CSV table of C-alpha atoms and ligand atoms in Angstrom, one decimal:
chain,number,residue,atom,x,y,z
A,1,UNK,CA,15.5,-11.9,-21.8
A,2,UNK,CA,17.3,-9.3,-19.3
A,3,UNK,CA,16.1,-9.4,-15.8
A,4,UNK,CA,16.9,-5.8,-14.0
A,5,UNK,CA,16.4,-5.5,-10.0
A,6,UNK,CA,17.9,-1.9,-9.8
A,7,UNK,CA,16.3,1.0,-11.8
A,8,UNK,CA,19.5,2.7,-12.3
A,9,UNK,CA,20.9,-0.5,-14.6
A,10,UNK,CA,18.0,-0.8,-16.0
A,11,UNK,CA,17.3,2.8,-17.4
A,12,UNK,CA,21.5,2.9,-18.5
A,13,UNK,CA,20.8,-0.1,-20.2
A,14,UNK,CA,17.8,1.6,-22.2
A,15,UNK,CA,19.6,4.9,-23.0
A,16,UNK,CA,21.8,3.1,-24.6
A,17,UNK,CA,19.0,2.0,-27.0
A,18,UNK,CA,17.4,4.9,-27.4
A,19,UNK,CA,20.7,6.3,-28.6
A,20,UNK,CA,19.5,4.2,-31.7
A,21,UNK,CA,16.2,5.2,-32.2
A,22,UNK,CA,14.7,1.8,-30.7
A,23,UNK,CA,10.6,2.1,-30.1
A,24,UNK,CA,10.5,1.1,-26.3
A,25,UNK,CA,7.2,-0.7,-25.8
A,26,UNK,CA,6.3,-1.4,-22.3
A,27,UNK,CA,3.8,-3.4,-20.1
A,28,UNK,CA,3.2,-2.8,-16.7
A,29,UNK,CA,1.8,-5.7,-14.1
A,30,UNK,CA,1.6,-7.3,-10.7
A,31,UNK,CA,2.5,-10.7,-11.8
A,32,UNK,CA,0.4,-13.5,-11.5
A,33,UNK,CA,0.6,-13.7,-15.2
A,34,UNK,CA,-1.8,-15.3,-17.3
A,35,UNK,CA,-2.9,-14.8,-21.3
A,36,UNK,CA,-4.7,-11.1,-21.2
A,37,UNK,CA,-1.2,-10.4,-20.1
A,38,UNK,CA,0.6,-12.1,-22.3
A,39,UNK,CA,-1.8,-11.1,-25.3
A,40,UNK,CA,-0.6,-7.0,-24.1
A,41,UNK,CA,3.1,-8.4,-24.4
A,42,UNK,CA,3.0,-10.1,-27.7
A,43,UNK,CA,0.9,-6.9,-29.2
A,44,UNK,CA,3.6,-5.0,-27.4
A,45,UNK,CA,6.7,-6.9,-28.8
A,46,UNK,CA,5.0,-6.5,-32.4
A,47,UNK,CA,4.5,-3.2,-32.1
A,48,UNK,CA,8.0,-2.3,-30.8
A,49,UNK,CA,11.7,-2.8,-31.1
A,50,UNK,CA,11.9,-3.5,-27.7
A,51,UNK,CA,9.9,-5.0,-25.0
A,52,UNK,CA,9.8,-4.0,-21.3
A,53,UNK,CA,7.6,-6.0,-18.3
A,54,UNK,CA,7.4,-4.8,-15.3
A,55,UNK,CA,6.4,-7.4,-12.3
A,56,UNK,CA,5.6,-5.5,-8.9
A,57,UNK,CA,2.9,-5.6,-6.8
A,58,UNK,CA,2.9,-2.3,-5.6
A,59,UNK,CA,2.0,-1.8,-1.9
A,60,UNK,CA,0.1,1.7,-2.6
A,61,UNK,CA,-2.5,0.5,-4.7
A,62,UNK,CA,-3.8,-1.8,-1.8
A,63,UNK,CA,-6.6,0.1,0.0
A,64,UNK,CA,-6.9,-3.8,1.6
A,65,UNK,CA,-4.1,-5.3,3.5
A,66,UNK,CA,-5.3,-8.6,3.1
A,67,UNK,CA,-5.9,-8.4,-0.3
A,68,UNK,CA,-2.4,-7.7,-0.7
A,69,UNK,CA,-1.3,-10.2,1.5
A,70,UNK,CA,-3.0,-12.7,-1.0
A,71,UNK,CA,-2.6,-11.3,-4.2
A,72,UNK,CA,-0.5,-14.6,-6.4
A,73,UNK,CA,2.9,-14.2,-6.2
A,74,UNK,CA,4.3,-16.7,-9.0
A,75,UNK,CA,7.8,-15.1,-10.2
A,76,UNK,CA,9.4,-18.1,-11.3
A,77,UNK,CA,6.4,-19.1,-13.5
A,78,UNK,CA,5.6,-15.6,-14.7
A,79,UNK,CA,9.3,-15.6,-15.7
A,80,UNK,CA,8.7,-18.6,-18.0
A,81,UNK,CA,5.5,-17.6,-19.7
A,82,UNK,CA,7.0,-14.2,-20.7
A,83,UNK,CA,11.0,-15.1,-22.1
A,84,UNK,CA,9.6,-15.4,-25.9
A,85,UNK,CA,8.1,-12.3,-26.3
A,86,UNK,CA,9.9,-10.1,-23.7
A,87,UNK,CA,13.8,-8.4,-24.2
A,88,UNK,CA,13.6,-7.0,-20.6
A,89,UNK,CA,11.5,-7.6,-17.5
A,90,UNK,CA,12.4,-5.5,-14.7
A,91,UNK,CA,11.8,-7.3,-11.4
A,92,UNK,CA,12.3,-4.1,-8.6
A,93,UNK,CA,11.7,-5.2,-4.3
A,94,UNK,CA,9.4,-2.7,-2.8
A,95,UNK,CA,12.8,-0.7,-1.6
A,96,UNK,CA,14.0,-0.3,-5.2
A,97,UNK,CA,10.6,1.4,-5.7
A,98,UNK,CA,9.9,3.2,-2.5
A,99,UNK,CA,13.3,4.2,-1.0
A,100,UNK,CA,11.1,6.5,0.8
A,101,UNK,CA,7.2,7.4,0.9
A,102,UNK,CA,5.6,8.7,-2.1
A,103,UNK,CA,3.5,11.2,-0.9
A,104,UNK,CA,2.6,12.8,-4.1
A,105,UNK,CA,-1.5,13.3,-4.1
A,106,UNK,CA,-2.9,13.3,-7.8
A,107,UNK,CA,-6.0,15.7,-8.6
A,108,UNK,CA,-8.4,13.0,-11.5
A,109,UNK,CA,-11.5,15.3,-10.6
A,110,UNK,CA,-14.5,13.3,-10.9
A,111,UNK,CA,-13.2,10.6,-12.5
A,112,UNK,CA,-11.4,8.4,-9.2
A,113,UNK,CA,-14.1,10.0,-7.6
A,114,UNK,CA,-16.7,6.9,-8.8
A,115,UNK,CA,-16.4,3.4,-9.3
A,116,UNK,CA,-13.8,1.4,-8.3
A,117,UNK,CA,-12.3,4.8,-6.8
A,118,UNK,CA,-15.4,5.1,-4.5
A,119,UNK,CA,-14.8,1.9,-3.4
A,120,UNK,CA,-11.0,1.4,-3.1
A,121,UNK,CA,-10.3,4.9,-1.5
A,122,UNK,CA,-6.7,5.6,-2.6
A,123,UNK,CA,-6.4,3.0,-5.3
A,124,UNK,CA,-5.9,5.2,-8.0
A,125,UNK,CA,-3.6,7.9,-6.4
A,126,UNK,CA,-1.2,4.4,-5.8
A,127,UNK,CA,-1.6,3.5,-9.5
A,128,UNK,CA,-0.7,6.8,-10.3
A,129,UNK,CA,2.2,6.6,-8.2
A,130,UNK,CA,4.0,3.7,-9.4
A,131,UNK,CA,2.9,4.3,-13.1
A,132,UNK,CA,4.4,7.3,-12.8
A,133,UNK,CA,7.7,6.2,-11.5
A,134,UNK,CA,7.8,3.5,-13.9
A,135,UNK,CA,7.3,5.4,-16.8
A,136,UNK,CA,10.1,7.7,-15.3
A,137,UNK,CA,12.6,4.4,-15.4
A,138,UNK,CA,11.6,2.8,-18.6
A,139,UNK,CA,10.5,6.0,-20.7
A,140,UNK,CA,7.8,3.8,-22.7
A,141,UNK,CA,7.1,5.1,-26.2
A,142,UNK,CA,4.0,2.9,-26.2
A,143,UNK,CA,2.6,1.5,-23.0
A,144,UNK,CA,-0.2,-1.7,-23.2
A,145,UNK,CA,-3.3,-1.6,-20.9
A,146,UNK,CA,-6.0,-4.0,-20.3
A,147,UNK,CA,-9.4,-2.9,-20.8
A,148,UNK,CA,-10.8,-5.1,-18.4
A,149,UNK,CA,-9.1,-2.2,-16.0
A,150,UNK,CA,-11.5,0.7,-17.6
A,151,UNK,CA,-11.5,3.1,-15.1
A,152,UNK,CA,-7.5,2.7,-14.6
A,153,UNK,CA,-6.9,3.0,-18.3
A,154,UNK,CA,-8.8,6.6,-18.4
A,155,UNK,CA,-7.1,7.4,-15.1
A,156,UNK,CA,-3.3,7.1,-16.9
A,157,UNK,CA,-4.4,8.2,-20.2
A,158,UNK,CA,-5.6,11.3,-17.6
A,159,UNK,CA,-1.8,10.9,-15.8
A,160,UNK,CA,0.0,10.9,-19.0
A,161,UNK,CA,-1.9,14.4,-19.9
A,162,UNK,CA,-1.1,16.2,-16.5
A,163,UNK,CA,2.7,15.2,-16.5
A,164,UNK,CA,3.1,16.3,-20.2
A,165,UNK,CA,4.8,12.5,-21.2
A,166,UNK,CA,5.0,11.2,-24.8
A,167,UNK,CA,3.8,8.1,-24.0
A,168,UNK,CA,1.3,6.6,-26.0
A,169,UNK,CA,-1.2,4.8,-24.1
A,170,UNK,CA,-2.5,1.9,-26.2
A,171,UNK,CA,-6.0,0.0,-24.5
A,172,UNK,CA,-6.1,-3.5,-24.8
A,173,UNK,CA,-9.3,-5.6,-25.6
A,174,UNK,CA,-10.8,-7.8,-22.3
A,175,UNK,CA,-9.2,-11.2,-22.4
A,176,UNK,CA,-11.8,-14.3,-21.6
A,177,UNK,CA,-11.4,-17.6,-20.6
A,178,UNK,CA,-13.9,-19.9,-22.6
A,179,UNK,CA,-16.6,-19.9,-20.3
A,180,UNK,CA,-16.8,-15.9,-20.8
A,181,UNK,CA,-15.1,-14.5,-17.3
A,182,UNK,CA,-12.7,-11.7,-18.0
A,183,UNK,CA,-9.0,-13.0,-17.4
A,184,UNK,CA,-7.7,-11.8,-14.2
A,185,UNK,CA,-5.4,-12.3,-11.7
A,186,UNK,CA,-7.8,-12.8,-9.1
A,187,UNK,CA,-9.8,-15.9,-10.8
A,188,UNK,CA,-6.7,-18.3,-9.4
A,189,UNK,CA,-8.0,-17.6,-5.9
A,190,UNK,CA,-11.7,-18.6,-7.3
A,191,UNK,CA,-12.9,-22.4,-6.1
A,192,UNK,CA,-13.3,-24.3,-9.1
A,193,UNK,CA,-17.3,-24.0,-8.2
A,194,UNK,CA,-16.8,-20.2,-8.3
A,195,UNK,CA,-14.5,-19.7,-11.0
A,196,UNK,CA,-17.2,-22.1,-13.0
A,197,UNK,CA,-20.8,-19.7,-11.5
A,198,UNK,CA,-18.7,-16.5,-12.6
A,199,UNK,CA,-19.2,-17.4,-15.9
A,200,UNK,CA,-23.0,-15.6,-15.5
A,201,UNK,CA,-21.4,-12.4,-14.9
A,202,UNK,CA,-20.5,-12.0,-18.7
A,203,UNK,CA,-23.9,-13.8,-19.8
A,204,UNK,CA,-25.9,-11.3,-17.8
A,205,UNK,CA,-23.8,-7.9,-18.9
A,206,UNK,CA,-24.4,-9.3,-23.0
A,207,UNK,CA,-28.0,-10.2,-22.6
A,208,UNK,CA,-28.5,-6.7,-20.8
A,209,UNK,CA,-27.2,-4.9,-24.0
A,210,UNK,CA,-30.4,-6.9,-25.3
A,211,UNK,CA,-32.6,-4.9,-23.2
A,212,UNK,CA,-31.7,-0.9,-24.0
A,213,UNK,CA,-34.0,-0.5,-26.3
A,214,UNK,CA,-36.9,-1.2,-23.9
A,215,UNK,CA,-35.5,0.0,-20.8
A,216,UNK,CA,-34.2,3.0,-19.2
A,217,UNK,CA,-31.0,3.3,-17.7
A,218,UNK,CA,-31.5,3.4,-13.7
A,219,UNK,CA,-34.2,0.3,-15.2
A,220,UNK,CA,-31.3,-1.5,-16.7
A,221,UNK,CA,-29.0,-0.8,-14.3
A,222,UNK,CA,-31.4,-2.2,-11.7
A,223,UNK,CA,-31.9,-5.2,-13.8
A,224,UNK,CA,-28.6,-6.4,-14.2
A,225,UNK,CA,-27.7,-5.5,-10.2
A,226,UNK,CA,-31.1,-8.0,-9.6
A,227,UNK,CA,-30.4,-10.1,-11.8
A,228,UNK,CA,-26.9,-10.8,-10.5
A,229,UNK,CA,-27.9,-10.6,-7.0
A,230,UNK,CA,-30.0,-13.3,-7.4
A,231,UNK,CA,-27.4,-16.3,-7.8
A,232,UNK,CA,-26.5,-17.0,-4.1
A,233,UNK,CA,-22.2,-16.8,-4.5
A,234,UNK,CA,-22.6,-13.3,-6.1
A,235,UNK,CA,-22.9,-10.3,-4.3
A,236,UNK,CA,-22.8,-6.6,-6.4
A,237,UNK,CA,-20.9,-3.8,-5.6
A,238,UNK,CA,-21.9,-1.6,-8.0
A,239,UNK,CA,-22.9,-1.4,-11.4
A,240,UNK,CA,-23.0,1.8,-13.2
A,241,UNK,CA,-23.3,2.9,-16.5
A,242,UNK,CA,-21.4,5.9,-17.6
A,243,UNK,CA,-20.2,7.9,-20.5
A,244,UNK,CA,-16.3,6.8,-21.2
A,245,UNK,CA,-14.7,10.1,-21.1
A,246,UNK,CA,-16.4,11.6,-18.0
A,247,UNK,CA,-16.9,8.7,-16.2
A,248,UNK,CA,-19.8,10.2,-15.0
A,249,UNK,CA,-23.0,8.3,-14.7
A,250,UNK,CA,-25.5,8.8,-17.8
A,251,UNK,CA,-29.5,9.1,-17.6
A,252,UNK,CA,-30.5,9.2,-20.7
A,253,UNK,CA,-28.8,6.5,-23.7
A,254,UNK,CA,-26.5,8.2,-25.8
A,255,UNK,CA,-23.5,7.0,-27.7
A,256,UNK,CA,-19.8,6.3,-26.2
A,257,UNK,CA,-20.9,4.1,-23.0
A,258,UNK,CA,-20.0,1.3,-21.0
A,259,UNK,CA,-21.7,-0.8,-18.2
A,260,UNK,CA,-19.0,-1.2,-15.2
A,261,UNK,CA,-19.3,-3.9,-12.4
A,262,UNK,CA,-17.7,-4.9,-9.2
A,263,UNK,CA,-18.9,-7.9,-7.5
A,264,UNK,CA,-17.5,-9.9,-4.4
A,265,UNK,CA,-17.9,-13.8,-5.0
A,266,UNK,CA,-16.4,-16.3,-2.0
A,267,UNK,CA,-13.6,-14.1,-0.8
A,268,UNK,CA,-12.5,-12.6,-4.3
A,269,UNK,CA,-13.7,-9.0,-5.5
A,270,UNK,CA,-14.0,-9.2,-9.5
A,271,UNK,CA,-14.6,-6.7,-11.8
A,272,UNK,CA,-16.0,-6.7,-15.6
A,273,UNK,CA,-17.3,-4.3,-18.1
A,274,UNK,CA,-19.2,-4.0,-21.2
A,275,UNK,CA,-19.6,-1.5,-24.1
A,276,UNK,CA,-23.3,-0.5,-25.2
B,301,LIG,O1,-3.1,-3.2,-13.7
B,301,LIG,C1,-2.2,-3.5,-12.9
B,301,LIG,O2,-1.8,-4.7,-12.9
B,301,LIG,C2,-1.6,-2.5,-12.0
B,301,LIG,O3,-2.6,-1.6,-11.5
B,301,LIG,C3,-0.4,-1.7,-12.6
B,301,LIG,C4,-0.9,-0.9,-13.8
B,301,LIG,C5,0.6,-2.7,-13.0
B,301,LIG,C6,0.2,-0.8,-11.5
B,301,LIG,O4,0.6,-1.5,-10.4
């Protein structure tokens, strides 16, 4: 596995691939790997002559100081886990990235208008940024997103559209760890006693797909929000079902949908999702 600090190396060193027609397939992150990542980079390294990771956590996403303060840094580990599948992780400091300010502002209309967007004002105008200056570097013919991460996955599937780039953007199943709680980052920072109660998040979002067919949508949406409320080390954010193109929150049922959460529990904000 290459390592690259310095964009400049790093895209000469892929020209000279795609000089012979190598498929560049290439996964973004923050570190802090676990297996939903490395399920992206082993579908990525199938699907592609060549496999790029990224490892950055980018300052601009954090609406939070302190959550970027905390988010797990684990290089040398992440390192490990990835040199099977990988042919080049690109490992960039913050001045590599950001030799000055981005100040680009992206138009999503409605859709980083909701959700997590409403709630992590900025959030998505950072992903944007560095997804976009990543894809600049690495010229991805195929780029691996987690599904776990809906909103962001419409919001650069929306990025790729506006700055006309080839990319394909291929959507990743959610990950779970055995208990049922979406892989993340984030569930390292969980208390074991947490991490453990969590586990009711994904119970409560598949028994609510039970209830649609007596139930209307604010009544569902209601139900899982009580529901959830009522275990004392979960506190609800939002949960809101919308259609998966729009974004936009539906009334009536119709086809194409997905339940979204964001929930704090302890200190750690978690989110999760579920198809109806
Ligand atoms: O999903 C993530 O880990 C991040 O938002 C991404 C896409 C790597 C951009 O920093």
């Amino acid at each position: 596995m290459k390592q690259y600090k310095s964009k400049l190396d790093l895209s000469k060193y892929l020209n000279t691939l795609k000089i012979n027609d190598k498929t560049i397939g290439f996964v973004p992150t923050m570190g802090a790997l676990h297996n939903g990542h490395l399920s992206l980079i082993n579908k990525c390294s199938k699907e592609n002559d060549i496999t790029v990771v990224s490892i950055f956590v980018n300052p601009t996403q954090f609406n939070n100081k302190n959550d970027l303060i905390n988010y797990p840094r684990t290089l040398a580990k992440d390192l490990d886990k990835i040199k099977d599948y990988c042919d080049i992780v690109f490992i960039p400091d913050e001045n590599e990235m950001y030799n000055e300010p981005d100040k680009r502002l992206f138009d999503f209309g409605n859709i980083d208008k909701v959700m997590e967007g409403k709630h992590r004002i900025g959030h998505f105008n950072g992903v944007a940024q560095i997804v976009s200056r990543l894809f600049d570097i690495v010229q991805p013919t195929n780029a691996y997103f987690g599904l776990k991460d809906f909103q962001q996955v419409a919001i650069i599937k929306n990025l790729v559209q506006q700055l006309d780039l080839k990319t394909n953007i291929i959507s990743c199943k959610i990950l779970r760890e055995e208990s049922g709680l979406a892989m993340s980052s984030r569930n390292e920072r969980l208390a074991p006693k947490l991490r453990e109660n969590a586990a009711i998040i994904n119970k409560v979002l598949i028994e609510s797909k039970s209830k649609k067919s007596e139930l209307t949508v604010s009544e569902l949406e209601n139900w899982v929000i009580s529901k959830l409320n009522k275990n004392e080390f979960i506190e609800i954010e939002y949960f809101s079902i919308v259609d998966n193109t729009t974004l936009e929150n539906i009334t009536e049922w119709k086809d194409n949908i997905t339940g979204c959460i964001a929930l704090h529990t302890g200190n750690v904000r978690l989110i999760d999702n579920v198809g109806y």
